[in-house]
Every structure is written in structure tokens, then in C-alpha cells.
PDB file of C-alpha atoms and ligand atoms in Angstrom:
ATOM      1  CA  MET N   1     102.323 128.762  99.676  1.00 25.00           C
ATOM      2  CA  ILE N   2     101.103 124.667  98.659  1.00 25.00           C
ATOM      3  CA  ASN N   3     104.210 122.791  97.434  1.00 28.00           C
ATOM      4  CA  ILE N   4     102.572 119.425  96.158  1.00 25.00           C
ATOM      5  CA  HIS N   5     104.875 116.286  95.505  1.00 27.00           C
ATOM      6  CA  HIS N   6     103.415 112.627  94.559  1.00 28.00           C
ATOM      7  CA  SER N   7     105.122 109.713  94.606  1.00 33.00           C
ATOM      8  CA  GLU N   8     103.921 106.893  92.410  1.00 37.00           C
ATOM      9  CA  ASN N   9     102.450 105.123  95.730  1.00 40.00           C
ATOM     10  CA  GLN N  10      98.934 108.007  95.435  1.00 36.00           C
ATOM     11  CA  ASN N  11      99.216 107.077  98.635  1.00 34.00           C
ATOM     12  CA  ARG N  12     101.500 108.838  99.716  1.00 29.00           C
ATOM     13  CA  THR N  13     100.679 111.871  97.672  1.00 27.00           C
ATOM     14  CA  LEU N  14     101.263 114.817 100.097  1.00 28.00           C
ATOM     15  CA  LEU N  15     100.292 118.937 100.110  1.00 29.00           C
ATOM     16  CA  GLN N  16     102.026 120.968 101.776  1.00 31.00           C
ATOM     17  CA  ILE N  17     101.071 124.181 103.052  1.00 29.00           C
ATOM     18  CA  ASN N  18     102.066 126.974 104.499  1.00 32.00           C
ATOM     19  CA  ARG N  19      99.689 127.767 107.365  1.00 34.00           C
ATOM     20  CA  THR N  20      99.807 131.075 106.550  1.00 34.00           C
ATOM     21  CA  LYS N  21      97.096 133.501 108.116  1.00 35.00           C
ATOM     22  CA  THR N  22      95.536 134.617 104.750  1.00 37.00           C
ATOM     23  CA  LEU N  23      94.973 130.775 104.017  1.00 39.00           C
ATOM     24  CA  GLN N  24      93.946 130.280 108.380  1.00 37.00           C
ATOM     25  CA  ILE N  25      91.247 132.870 106.997  1.00 36.00           C
ATOM     26  CA  ILE N  26      90.163 131.101 104.428  1.00 37.00           C
ATOM     27  CA  ARG N  27      89.898 128.290 105.220  1.00 42.00           C
ATOM     28  CA  PRO N  28      86.578 128.253 106.833  1.00 40.00           C
ATOM     29  CA  ILE N  29      85.037 130.553 103.614  1.00 45.00           C
ATOM     30  CA  TYR N  30      86.324 127.642 100.992  1.00 52.00           C
ATOM     31  CA  SER N  31      85.841 124.583 100.688  1.00 62.00           C
ATOM     32  CA  MET N  32      88.263 121.355 100.338  1.00 64.00           C
ATOM     33  CA  GLY N  33      87.084 121.505  95.976  1.00 67.00           C
ATOM     34  CA  LEU N  34      86.973 124.558  95.061  1.00 70.00           C
ATOM     35  CA  ILE N  35      90.662 124.341  95.691  1.00 69.00           C
ATOM     36  CA  ASN N  36      91.541 120.410  94.627  1.00 71.00           C
ATOM     37  CA  ASN N  37      89.646 121.982  91.092  1.00 71.00           C
ATOM     38  CA  LEU N  38      92.571 125.166  91.656  1.00 74.00           C
ATOM     39  CA  ILE N  39      94.905 122.491  91.744  1.00 74.00           C
ATOM     40  CA  ALA N  40      93.890 121.026  88.941  1.00 76.00           C
ATOM     41  CA  GLY N  41      93.835 124.564  86.440  1.00 79.00           C
ATOM     42  CA  PHE N  42      97.236 123.822  86.963  1.00 87.00           C
ATOM     43  CA  LEU N  43      97.141 119.855  85.623  1.00 93.00           C
ATOM     44  CA  ASP N  44      97.680 120.054  81.203  1.00 95.00           C
ATOM     45  CA  LYS N  45      94.611 118.752  79.456  1.00 96.00           C
ATOM     46  CA  ALA N  46      93.130 116.192  77.060  1.00 98.00           C
ATOM     47  CA  THR N  47      90.134 115.517  76.020  1.00 98.00           C
ATOM     48  CA  ILE N  48      87.905 111.516  76.317  1.00 98.00           C
ATOM     49  CA  SER N  49      88.143 110.926  72.330  1.00 98.00           C
ATOM     50  CA  TYR N  50      86.857 106.817  72.814  1.00 98.00           C
ATOM     51  CA  LYS N  51      85.894 104.921  75.310  1.00 98.00           C
ATOM     52  CA  THR N  52      84.546 101.286  75.312  1.00 98.00           C
ATOM     53  CA  PRO N  53      84.133  98.089  77.712  1.00 98.00           C
ATOM     54  CA  LEU N  54      86.742  95.681  77.351  1.00 98.00           C
ATOM     55  CA  ASN N  55      84.877  93.406  79.790  1.00 97.00           C
ATOM     56  CA  ALA N  56      83.251  94.231  83.198  1.00 96.00           C
ATOM     57  CA  ASN N  57      85.559  94.971  84.936  1.00 96.00           C
ATOM     58  CA  THR N  58      88.125  97.826  82.474  1.00 98.00           C
ATOM     59  CA  PHE N  59      87.577 100.492  80.340  1.00 98.00           C
ATOM     60  CA  HIS N  60      89.748 101.614  77.510  1.00 98.00           C
ATOM     61  CA  ILE N  61      90.281 105.239  77.200  1.00 98.00           C
ATOM     62  CA  GLN N  62      91.722 107.765  75.101  1.00 98.00           C
ATOM     63  CA  LEU N  63      93.313 111.188  75.577  1.00 98.00           C
ATOM     64  CA  HIS N  64      92.954 113.550  72.974  1.00 98.00           C
ATOM     65  CA  SER N  65      95.536 116.213  73.611  1.00 97.00           C
ATOM     66  CA  GLU N  66      98.141 118.339  71.169  1.00 95.00           C
ATOM     67  CA  ALA N  67     100.300 118.547  73.664  1.00 93.00           C
ATOM     68  CA  PHE N  68     100.840 114.371  73.466  1.00 97.00           C
ATOM     69  CA  ARG N  69     102.291 115.597  69.643  1.00 97.00           C
ATOM     70  CA  LYS N  70     105.468 117.360  71.664  1.00 95.00           C
ATOM     71  CA  VAL N  71     105.960 115.050  74.721  1.00 96.00           C
ATOM     72  CA  ASN N  72     109.242 112.879  75.409  1.00 96.00           C
ATOM     73  CA  HIS N  73     107.772 109.873  76.213  1.00 96.00           C
ATOM     74  CA  VAL N  74     109.954 106.518  77.059  1.00 97.00           C
ATOM     75  CA  PRO N  75     107.347 103.608  77.252  1.00 98.00           C
ATOM     76  CA  GLY N  76     106.435 102.590  80.755  1.00 98.00           C
ATOM     77  CA  TYR N  77     105.664 105.931  81.811  1.00 98.00           C
ATOM     78  CA  PHE N  78     102.407 106.617  82.590  1.00 98.00           C
ATOM     79  CA  VAL N  79      99.844 110.365  83.867  1.00 98.00           C
ATOM     80  CA  ARG N  80      98.444 111.292  86.225  1.00 97.00           C
ATOM     81  CA  ILE N  81      94.817 111.919  86.157  1.00 97.00           C
ATOM     82  CA  PHE N  82      92.771 114.044  88.104  1.00 95.00           C
ATOM     83  CA  VAL N  83      89.574 111.728  88.928  1.00 96.00           C
ATOM     84  CA  GLY N  84      87.876 114.458  91.571  1.00 91.00           C
ATOM     85  CA  LYS N  85      86.841 117.072  88.634  1.00 87.00           C
ATOM     86  CA  GLY N  86      82.839 118.273  90.519  1.00 85.00           C
ATOM     87  CA  LYS N  87      83.939 116.060  93.543  1.00 87.00           C
ATOM     88  CA  ASP N  88      85.168 117.409  97.136  1.00 83.00           C
ATOM     89  CA  LEU N  89      86.778 113.973  98.051  1.00 86.00           C
ATOM     90  CA  ALA N  90      89.593 114.459 100.516  1.00 85.00           C
ATOM     91  CA  PHE N  91      93.064 115.881  98.538  1.00 84.00           C
ATOM     92  CA  LYS N  92      94.564 112.615  98.520  1.00 89.00           C
ATOM     93  CA  ASP N  93      91.609 110.769  96.389  1.00 92.00           C
ATOM     94  CA  ASN N  94      92.458 113.499  93.847  1.00 93.00           C
ATOM     95  CA  LEU N  95      94.885 111.871  91.465  1.00 95.00           C
ATOM     96  CA  ARG N  96      94.929 108.484  90.484  1.00 97.00           C
ATOM     97  CA  SER N  97      97.491 107.188  87.892  1.00 98.00           C
ATOM     98  CA  TYR N  98      97.577 105.116  84.553  1.00 98.00           C
ATOM     99  CA  SER N  99     100.169 103.872  82.483  1.00 98.00           C
ATOM    100  CA  ALA N 100     100.323 104.941  78.669  1.00 98.00           C
ATOM    101  CA  TRP N 101      99.313 101.393  76.575  1.00 98.00           C
ATOM    102  CA  LYS N 102     100.955 103.305  73.415  1.00 98.00           C
ATOM    103  CA  LEU N 103     101.372 107.196  73.102  1.00 98.00           C
ATOM    104  CA  ASN N 104     100.704 108.336  69.463  1.00 98.00           C
ATOM    105  CA  LYS N 105     102.492 111.183  68.653  1.00 97.00           C
ATOM    106  CA  LEU N 106     101.086 111.449  65.256  1.00 97.00           C
ATOM    107  CA  ASN N 107      97.283 111.756  66.074  1.00 97.00           C
ATOM    108  CA  GLY N 108      97.919 113.125  69.135  1.00 98.00           C
ATOM    109  CA  THR N 109      96.572 110.227  71.258  1.00 98.00           C
ATOM    110  CA  LEU N 110      97.031 108.403  74.536  1.00 98.00           C
ATOM    111  CA  GLU N 111      95.542 104.853  75.024  1.00 98.00           C
ATOM    112  CA  LEU N 112      94.662 103.735  78.622  1.00 98.00           C
ATOM    113  CA  ALA N 113      93.546 100.178  80.019  1.00 98.00           C
ATOM    114  CA  VAL N 114      91.663 102.115  83.740  1.00 98.00           C
ATOM    115  CA  CYS N 115      90.437  98.315  85.936  1.00 97.00           C
ATOM    116  CA  THR N 116      87.355  99.735  87.895  1.00 97.00           C
ATOM    117  CA  HIS N 117      87.616  96.579  91.105  1.00 91.00           C
ATOM    118  CA  GLY N 118      89.155  98.827  93.306  1.00 89.00           C
ATOM    119  CA  ALA N 119      85.922 100.343  93.874  1.00 88.00           C
ATOM    120  CA  GLY N 120      87.853 104.007  94.846  1.00 96.00           C
ATOM    121  CA  PRO N 121      88.196 107.258  92.759  1.00 97.00           C
ATOM    122  CA  GLY N 122      89.373 106.100  89.420  1.00 98.00           C
ATOM    123  CA  SER N 123      86.915 103.401  89.165  1.00 98.00           C
ATOM    124  CA  ASP N 124      84.187 105.151  89.072  1.00 97.00           C
ATOM    125  CA  TRP N 125      85.898 108.171  87.131  1.00 98.00           C
ATOM    126  CA  ALA N 126      85.929 105.339  84.964  1.00 98.00           C
ATOM    127  CA  LYS N 127      82.834 104.304  85.418  1.00 98.00           C
ATOM    128  CA  GLU N 128      81.462 107.910  84.772  1.00 97.00           C
ATOM    129  CA  CYS N 129      83.186 109.825  82.220  1.00 98.00           C
ATOM    130  CA  LYS N 130      82.708 109.684  78.694  1.00 98.00           C
ATOM    131  CA  VAL N 131      83.994 110.841  75.505  1.00 98.00           C
ATOM    132  CA  GLY N 132      84.036 114.504  74.628  1.00 98.00           C
ATOM    133  CA  ASP N 133      84.654 115.249  78.966  1.00 98.00           C
ATOM    134  CA  GLU N 134      88.113 116.991  79.341  1.00 97.00           C
ATOM    135  CA  VAL N 135      90.899 115.757  82.113  1.00 97.00           C
ATOM    136  CA  SER N 136      93.340 116.927  83.800  1.00 96.00           C
ATOM    137  CA  PHE N 137      96.588 114.997  84.003  1.00 96.00           C
ATOM    138  CA  THR N 138     100.023 115.387  84.608  1.00 96.00           C
ATOM    139  CA  TRP N 139     103.658 113.209  82.972  1.00 97.00           C
ATOM    140  CA  LYS N 140     104.764 110.806  85.446  1.00 97.00           C
ATOM    141  CA  LYS N 141     108.413 109.288  84.947  1.00 96.00           C
ATOM    142  CA  SER N 142     108.033 105.399  85.695  1.00 94.00           C
ATOM    143  CA  ASN N 143     111.157 102.925  87.018  1.00 90.00           C
ATOM    144  CA  LEU N 144     109.454 100.427  84.744  1.00 94.00           C
ATOM    145  CA  VAL N 145     110.422 102.055  81.479  1.00 97.00           C
ATOM    146  CA  VAL N 146     111.116  99.637  79.099  1.00 97.00           C
ATOM    147  CA  ASP N 147     115.129  98.590  77.956  1.00 96.00           C
ATOM    148  CA  ASP N 148     116.870  96.085  75.634  1.00 96.00           C
ATOM    149  CA  ALA N 149     119.771  95.273  77.793  1.00 95.00           C
ATOM    150  CA  ALA N 150     119.121  91.879  78.116  1.00 96.00           C
ATOM    151  CA  ASP N 151     117.742  88.843  76.207  1.00 95.00           C
ATOM    152  CA  ASN N 152     115.655  86.856  78.538  1.00 96.00           C
ATOM    153  CA  TYR N 153     112.704  88.991  79.890  1.00 97.00           C
ATOM    154  CA  VAL N 154     109.682  87.461  82.887  1.00 97.00           C
ATOM    155  CA  PHE N 155     106.635  90.124  83.581  1.00 98.00           C
ATOM    156  CA  ILE N 156     104.506  89.061  85.993  1.00 97.00           C
ATOM    157  CA  GLY N 157     101.326  91.329  87.242  1.00 97.00           C
ATOM    158  CA  ASP N 158      97.332  91.972  87.082  1.00 96.00           C
ATOM    159  CA  SER N 159      94.971  92.725  85.513  1.00 96.00           C
ATOM    160  CA  SER N 160      96.250  96.231  86.260  1.00 96.00           C
ATOM    161  CA  ALA N 161      99.840  96.001  85.007  1.00 97.00           C
ATOM    162  CA  LEU N 162      98.453  94.489  81.892  1.00 98.00           C
ATOM    163  CA  ALA N 163      98.310  97.998  79.719  1.00 98.00           C
ATOM    164  CA  HIS N 164     101.887  99.159  81.092  1.00 98.00           C
ATOM    165  CA  LEU N 165     103.633  95.258  80.582  1.00 98.00           C
ATOM    166  CA  TYR N 166     101.921  95.198  76.899  1.00 98.00           C
ATOM    167  CA  GLU N 167     103.747  98.806  76.482  1.00 98.00           C
ATOM    168  CA  LEU N 168     107.291  97.568  77.809  1.00 98.00           C
ATOM    169  CA  HIS N 169     107.079  93.413  75.604  1.00 98.00           C
ATOM    170  CA  ARG N 170     106.148  96.025  72.366  1.00 97.00           C
ATOM    171  CA  ASN N 171     109.123  98.360  72.653  1.00 98.00           C
ATOM    172  CA  LEU N 172     111.546  95.510  73.587  1.00 98.00           C
ATOM    173  CA  LEU N 173     113.280  94.600  69.918  1.00 97.00           C
ATOM    174  CA  LYS N 174     112.543  91.547  68.491  1.00 95.00           C
ATOM    175  CA  GLY N 175     114.324  88.354  69.109  1.00 95.00           C
ATOM    176  CA  LYS N 176     113.486  88.485  72.844  1.00 96.00           C
ATOM    177  CA  SER N 177     113.240  85.303  75.571  1.00 95.00           C
ATOM    178  CA  VAL N 178     109.644  86.118  77.463  1.00 97.00           C
ATOM    179  CA  LYS N 179     107.819  84.419  79.896  1.00 97.00           C
ATOM    180  CA  SER N 180     105.442  85.402  81.542  1.00 97.00           C
ATOM    181  CA  ILE N 181     102.120  84.998  84.758  1.00 96.00           C
ATOM    182  CA  ILE N 182      99.143  87.496  84.528  1.00 97.00           C
ATOM    183  CA  TYR N 183      96.574  86.438  86.612  1.00 95.00           C
ATOM    184  CA  ASP N 184      93.352  87.545  88.337  1.00 95.00           C
ATOM    185  CA  GLU N 185      90.197  85.855  90.082  1.00 93.00           C
ATOM    186  CA  ILE N 186      88.748  86.100  86.718  1.00 92.00           C
ATOM    187  CA  GLU N 187      90.229  84.987  83.639  1.00 90.00           C
ATOM    188  CA  SER N 188      87.414  87.821  81.908  1.00 93.00           C
ATOM    189  CA  ASN N 189      89.179  90.263  82.950  1.00 95.00           C
ATOM    190  CA  LEU N 190      92.698  90.489  81.535  1.00 97.00           C
ATOM    191  CA  PHE N 191      92.052  91.513  78.188  1.00 98.00           C
ATOM    192  CA  PRO N 192      94.786  91.935  74.784  1.00 98.00           C
ATOM    193  CA  ASP N 193      96.510  94.575  73.851  1.00 98.00           C
ATOM    194  CA  LEU N 194      95.488  97.303  71.212  1.00 98.00           C
ATOM    195  CA  ASP N 195      96.517  94.610  67.693  1.00 97.00           C
ATOM    196  CA  GLY N 196      94.454  91.690  69.272  1.00 97.00           C
ATOM    197  CA  SER N 197      97.746  89.810  70.757  1.00 97.00           C
ATOM    198  CA  ARG N 198      98.296  87.563  73.370  1.00 97.00           C
ATOM    199  CA  PRO N 199     101.966  87.339  74.010  1.00 97.00           C
ATOM    200  CA  PHE N 200     101.601  86.853  78.096  1.00 98.00           C
ATOM    201  CA  HIS N 201     100.010  83.689  79.854  1.00 96.00           C
ATOM    202  CA  PHE N 202      96.979  84.296  82.070  1.00 96.00           C
ATOM    203  CA  HIS N 203      96.541  82.094  85.035  1.00 93.00           C
ATOM    204  CA  ASN N 204      92.534  82.630  86.923  1.00 91.00           C
ATOM    205  CA  ILE N 205      94.066  82.118  90.140  1.00 90.00           C
ATOM    206  CA  ALA N 206      92.122  81.541  93.858  1.00 88.00           C
ATOM    207  CA  ASN N 207      92.764  85.260  95.874  1.00 87.00           C
ATOM    208  CA  ALA N 208      94.379  87.768  93.473  1.00 84.00           C
ATOM    209  CA  GLN N 209      95.864  89.075  96.724  1.00 85.00           C
ATOM    210  CA  SER N 210      97.340  86.362  98.253  1.00 87.00           C
ATOM    211  CA  THR N 211     100.749  86.280  98.043  1.00 92.00           C
ATOM    212  CA  THR N 212     101.528  83.174  98.876  1.00 92.00           C
ATOM    213  CA  SER N 213      99.612  81.763  95.864  1.00 90.00           C
ATOM    214  CA  ILE N 214     101.577  84.042  93.585  1.00 93.00           C
ATOM    215  CA  LEU N 215     105.017  82.968  95.168  1.00 95.00           C
ATOM    216  CA  GLU N 216     104.588  79.490  95.010  1.00 94.00           C
ATOM    217  CA  MET N 217     104.312  80.136  90.853  1.00 94.00           C
ATOM    218  CA  MET N 218     107.726  81.785  90.698  1.00 95.00           C
ATOM    219  CA  PRO N 219     110.197  78.298  90.775  1.00 95.00           C
ATOM    220  CA  VAL N 220     107.895  77.075  87.930  1.00 94.00           C
ATOM    221  CA  LEU N 221     108.048  80.541  85.519  1.00 95.00           C
ATOM    222  CA  LEU N 222     111.581  80.734  86.743  1.00 95.00           C
ATOM    223  CA  GLU N 223     112.702  77.307  85.644  1.00 93.00           C
ATOM    224  CA  GLY N 224     115.673  77.647  83.534  1.00 90.00           C
ATOM    225  CA  VAL N 225     115.951  81.224  83.992  1.00 91.00           C
ATOM    226  CA  SER N 226     119.251  82.902  84.519  1.00 86.00           C
ATOM    227  CA  SER N 227     119.271  85.799  86.779  1.00 84.00           C
ATOM    228  CA  SER N 228     122.437  87.442  84.531  1.00 87.00           C
ATOM    229  CA  ASN N 229     120.427  87.891  81.140  1.00 92.00           C
ATOM    230  CA  THR N 230     117.590  88.446  82.529  1.00 95.00           C
ATOM    231  CA  ILE N 231     114.958  91.206  83.536  1.00 96.00           C
ATOM    232  CA  VAL N 232     112.008  90.539  85.003  1.00 96.00           C
ATOM    233  CA  TYR N 233     109.213  93.029  85.340  1.00 97.00           C
ATOM    234  CA  VAL N 234     107.183  92.748  87.903  1.00 96.00           C
ATOM    235  CA  ALA N 235     103.759  95.725  88.173  1.00 96.00           C
ATOM    236  CA  GLY N 236     100.065  95.708  89.677  1.00 95.00           C
ATOM    237  CA  ASP N 237      99.278  95.621  93.367  1.00 92.00           C
ATOM    238  CA  SER N 238     101.521  96.889  96.125  1.00 93.00           C
ATOM    239  CA  ARG N 239     101.089  93.914  98.079  1.00 93.00           C
ATOM    240  CA  ILE N 240     101.858  91.565  95.876  1.00 94.00           C
ATOM    241  CA  CYS N 241     104.959  93.835  94.507  1.00 94.00           C
ATOM    242  CA  ILE N 242     106.202  93.777  97.114  1.00 95.00           C
ATOM    243  CA  ALA N 243     106.189  90.233  98.063  1.00 96.00           C
ATOM    244  CA  LEU N 244     107.998  89.414  94.829  1.00 96.00           C
ATOM    245  CA  ASN N 245     110.833  92.310  95.582  1.00 95.00           C
ATOM    246  CA  ASN N 246     111.792  90.562  98.735  1.00 95.00           C
ATOM    247  CA  TYR N 247     111.203  86.971  96.725  1.00 96.00           C
ATOM    248  CA  PHE N 248     113.839  88.023  93.932  1.00 95.00           C
ATOM    249  CA  ARG N 249     116.355  90.534  96.548  1.00 94.00           C
ATOM    250  CA  LYS N 250     116.125  87.954  99.459  1.00 94.00           C
ATOM    251  CA  GLU N 251     115.885  84.789  98.298  1.00 93.00           C
ATOM    252  CA  LEU N 252     117.206  84.558  95.024  1.00 93.00           C
ATOM    253  CA  ARG N 253     119.779  87.509  96.084  1.00 92.00           C
ATOM    254  CA  TRP N 254     119.209  89.180  92.151  1.00 92.00           C
ATOM    255  CA  GLU N 255     119.451  92.786  91.546  1.00 85.00           C
ATOM    256  CA  SER N 256     116.789  95.133  91.715  1.00 82.00           C
ATOM    257  CA  ARG N 257     116.301  98.863  91.002  1.00 76.00           C
TER     258      ARG N 257
HETATM  259  C1  LIG S   1     102.740 103.736  88.375  1.00 90.02           C
HETATM  260  C2  LIG S   1     101.476 103.177  88.231  1.00 90.02           C
HETATM  261  C3  LIG S   1     100.607 102.803  87.022  1.00 90.02           C
HETATM  262  C4  LIG S   1      98.907 102.289  87.626  1.00 90.02           C
HETATM  263  N1  LIG S   1      98.809 102.167  85.747  1.00 90.02           N
HETATM  264  C5  LIG S   1      97.006 101.765  86.231  1.00 90.02           C
HETATM  265  C6  LIG S   1      96.891 100.784  84.947  1.00 90.02           C
HETATM  266  O1  LIG S   1      96.813 101.097  83.750  1.00 90.02           O
HETATM  267  N2  LIG S   1      94.578 100.873  85.042  1.00 90.02           N
HETATM  268  C7  LIG S   1      93.805 100.229  86.168  1.00 90.02           C
HETATM  269  O2  LIG S   1      93.579  99.893  86.498  1.00 90.02           O
HETATM  270  N3  LIG S   1      94.956 101.284  87.328  1.00 90.02           N
HETATM  271  C8  LIG S   1      96.453 101.584  87.446  1.00 90.02           C
HETATM  272  N4  LIG S   1      96.542 101.632  88.413  1.00 90.02           N
HETATM  273  C9  LIG S   1      96.283 102.274  89.939  1.00 90.02           C
HETATM  274  C10 LIG S   1      95.176 103.206  89.389  1.00 90.02           C
HETATM  275  O3  LIG S   1      96.385 104.421  89.615  1.00 90.02           O
HETATM  276  C11 LIG S   1      94.728 102.675  90.696  1.00 90.02           C
HETATM  277  O4  LIG S   1      95.136 102.719  91.950  1.00 90.02           O
HETATM  278  C12 LIG S   1      93.122 101.899  90.289  1.00 90.02           C
HETATM  279  O5  LIG S   1      93.084 102.358  90.035  1.00 90.02           O
HETATM  280  C13 LIG S   1      92.079 101.711  91.995  1.00 90.02           C
HETATM  281  O6  LIG S   1      92.044 103.573  92.124  1.00 90.02           O
HETATM  282  P1  LIG S   1      90.112 103.681  92.981  1.00 90.02           P
HETATM  283  O7  LIG S   1      90.964 105.559  93.360  1.00 90.02           O
HETATM  284  O8  LIG S   1      89.582 102.601  92.324  1.00 90.02           O
HETATM  285  O9  LIG S   1      90.758 102.899  94.278  1.00 90.02           O
HETATM  286  P2  LIG S   1      91.934 103.038  95.999  1.00 90.02           P
HETATM  287  O10 LIG S   1      90.283 103.855  97.036  1.00 90.02           O
HETATM  288  O11 LIG S   1      93.289 103.768  95.343  1.00 90.02           O
HETATM  289  O12 LIG S   1      91.554 101.515  95.810  1.00 90.02           O
HETATM  290  C14 LIG S   1      90.470 100.901  96.769  1.00 90.02           C
HETATM  291  C15 LIG S   1      91.047  99.785  97.406  1.00 90.02           C
HETATM  292  O13 LIG S   1      91.081  98.854  96.294  1.00 90.02           O
HETATM  293  C16 LIG S   1      92.462  98.063  96.372  1.00 90.02           C
HETATM  294  N5  LIG S   1      93.373  98.534  95.255  1.00 90.02           N
HETATM  295  C17 LIG S   1      93.456  99.678  94.084  1.00 90.02           C
HETATM  296  N6  LIG S   1      94.575  99.296  93.101  1.00 90.02           N
HETATM  297  C18 LIG S   1      94.312  97.455  93.531  1.00 90.02           C
HETATM  298  C19 LIG S   1      95.344  97.029  92.292  1.00 90.02           C
HETATM  299  N7  LIG S   1      96.024  97.711  90.910  1.00 90.02           N
HETATM  300  N8  LIG S   1      94.399  95.335  92.897  1.00 90.02           N
HETATM  301  C20 LIG S   1      93.949  95.192  93.370  1.00 90.02           C
HETATM  302  N9  LIG S   1      93.565  95.984  94.360  1.00 90.02           N
HETATM  303  C21 LIG S   1      93.384  97.111  93.824  1.00 90.02           C
HETATM  304  C22 LIG S   1      92.956  99.151  97.822  1.00 90.02           C
HETATM  305  O14 LIG S   1      93.954  98.031  98.485  1.00 90.02           O
HETATM  306  C23 LIG S   1      92.086 100.065  97.945  1.00 90.02           C
HETATM  307  O15 LIG S   1      91.846  98.574  99.052  1.00 90.02           O
HETATM  308  C24 LIG S   1      98.450 102.399  88.665  1.00 90.02           C
HETATM  309  C25 LIG S   1      98.949 103.344  89.290  1.00 90.02           C
HETATM  310  C26 LIG S   1     100.834 103.459  89.240  1.00 90.02           C
HETATM  311  C27 LIG S   1     100.640 103.488  90.992  1.00 90.02           C
END
């Protein structure tokens, strides 16, 4: 029996295998690649219907699937894509998460924006995949979903979070007050939303992995922002997310989900 649990963080993807006699016998004969491809067989299927570079480090990839017409979707959900097709990767490297940039149920299409600066299996998939390819995927729910409860919103993230933040922003009721910091070492890595709009403030920073640089921008960003009627969305590189979460919870004493 094989149980697979995916957490939001693919680094914590677990494969639990009951080490039965059968498994011990087949292990020397079958490669990890075969097991991985068997698992991909159980995932949902889509076809790549469009692909274009948004800039030197990001691809806009559109998936088409009849299943998208019926999916119960909340803006902020994401897909886990089987990026290891035809490759003999370690199990944890087979799946990568990509946010729904926009789901069009009428057309059965899902837009993704995939950055390649990670330079791992997800980036390789984004560079190598082409229109017509079959993609195995599964939907995942997220805590970072659209929530109209506040009047004020703050969006913070990097280029890999931009699709997610655009989707949340586009689905908020009109008339909300919005502040934002979207950062990258190369400003041209930051792309507009699907309709060409640029609702966020883009910042060019020297080191996108430096928690200090991001934290230093917070006092100015949060000037005049009250904690009582504000929702802050933080997404992107997990190291920065953790630092910001600590800053809001421990220093500013804001509630965190
Ligand atoms: C819920 C969720 C939604 C996501 N949505 C998107 C999305 O819409 N678009 C997108 O491009 N990515 C998104 N990601 C990130 C994506 O899943 C991969 O982690 C990313 O594409 C890198 O994969 P990789 O295999 O190329 O590199 P990995 O092998 O995963 O990583 C290689 C190296 O790159 C570093 N790295 C990974 N991600 C980042 C990052 N964001 N910033 C800086 N360094 C990084 C890692 O620390 C590691 O050292 C999302 C992640 C999660 C958890």
C-alpha cells in the first residue's frame, strides 16, 4: 500500500510505503521512475494549450482540461504539477506547486505563471514543456484565499508569488484600499496581470533572499495602516514569508492564520 501526503511545502512531501514482502521483492527490479510514473497515472490530466515567455525568467503556461469546467474553485487555490514525467527523479522532486493565475471554467482553461530562477525540476519543466503536452496534476486548497472581510489590503511577494497575488487582488470587491511591495533583483522579472494592468508597486532590490532588505521596507509600507481592518497577504520565497510572519506576529502583534 502506498500513501502519499502532500504538504504546501514540497520539501515536506512524504512517501510512506508499507514495506511488505512484495515491495522488497520488486524494489531491485523496478526503478523509482516507474513508481513515479505509476503515481502520475492517478492524477488529473490537462493539455498545454498555450505557452509564451513573459520575460527572461517566467513562462505563461495555459492548461486545458474538461475537468476545469466542473472544479469547485476558490481564488487562491493552486495545482501540484507532476514535473518528473519521463525522468528518474527523487520522489520529492516530481511535484511542484503553481498558483492558479486565472481559471476560466467556461473555456476549461487554467493560466499559470512559472518562474525558472529556482533552476530545479519545476524550472526545467517550464522551459522544456510545449503546447500539446499532457500534464498530470492535482488541485490543492490554500489558506491564502480571497477574503473580502477587510477594507484595507497589503500584498507582499516576489515574482513567483505574483500570479497568486494578482488572482486574489482581481477577485476582491471593488473599492478596497490596497498597498503593496512586489520585489525582485531584476525588475523586468515582474510582469503585469493577464489584462495588462499593474495594480502593485514593483521594487528592484539588491538581494531578494535578504530578509533584512524586505523587513526594512515594512515601516514605510505600513504607515497609516491599522491592524484592525487590514488583511496582509504574504507569499513567495519561504524564508522571507517566515521572517515577515514573525515580524507581523511577534513585533507588531498582528493575528496570523
Ligand atoms: C502554494 C505554492 C504556490 C506556488 N506558486 C508558484 C507560481 O505560481 N509560480 C512559480 O513560479 N512558483 C510557484 N511556487 C514555487 C514552485 O512550487 C517551485 O518551488 C519553484 O518553481 C522552484 O522549483 P524548482 O524545482 O525549479 O526549484 P527547487 O528545486 O524547488 O529549488 C531550487 C532552489 O531555488 C530556491 N527557490 C525555490 N523557490 C524559490 C523562490 N520562490 N524564490 C527564491 N528562491 C527559490 C530553493 O530554495 C532552492 O535552493 C509555488 C509554491 C507553493 C508552495
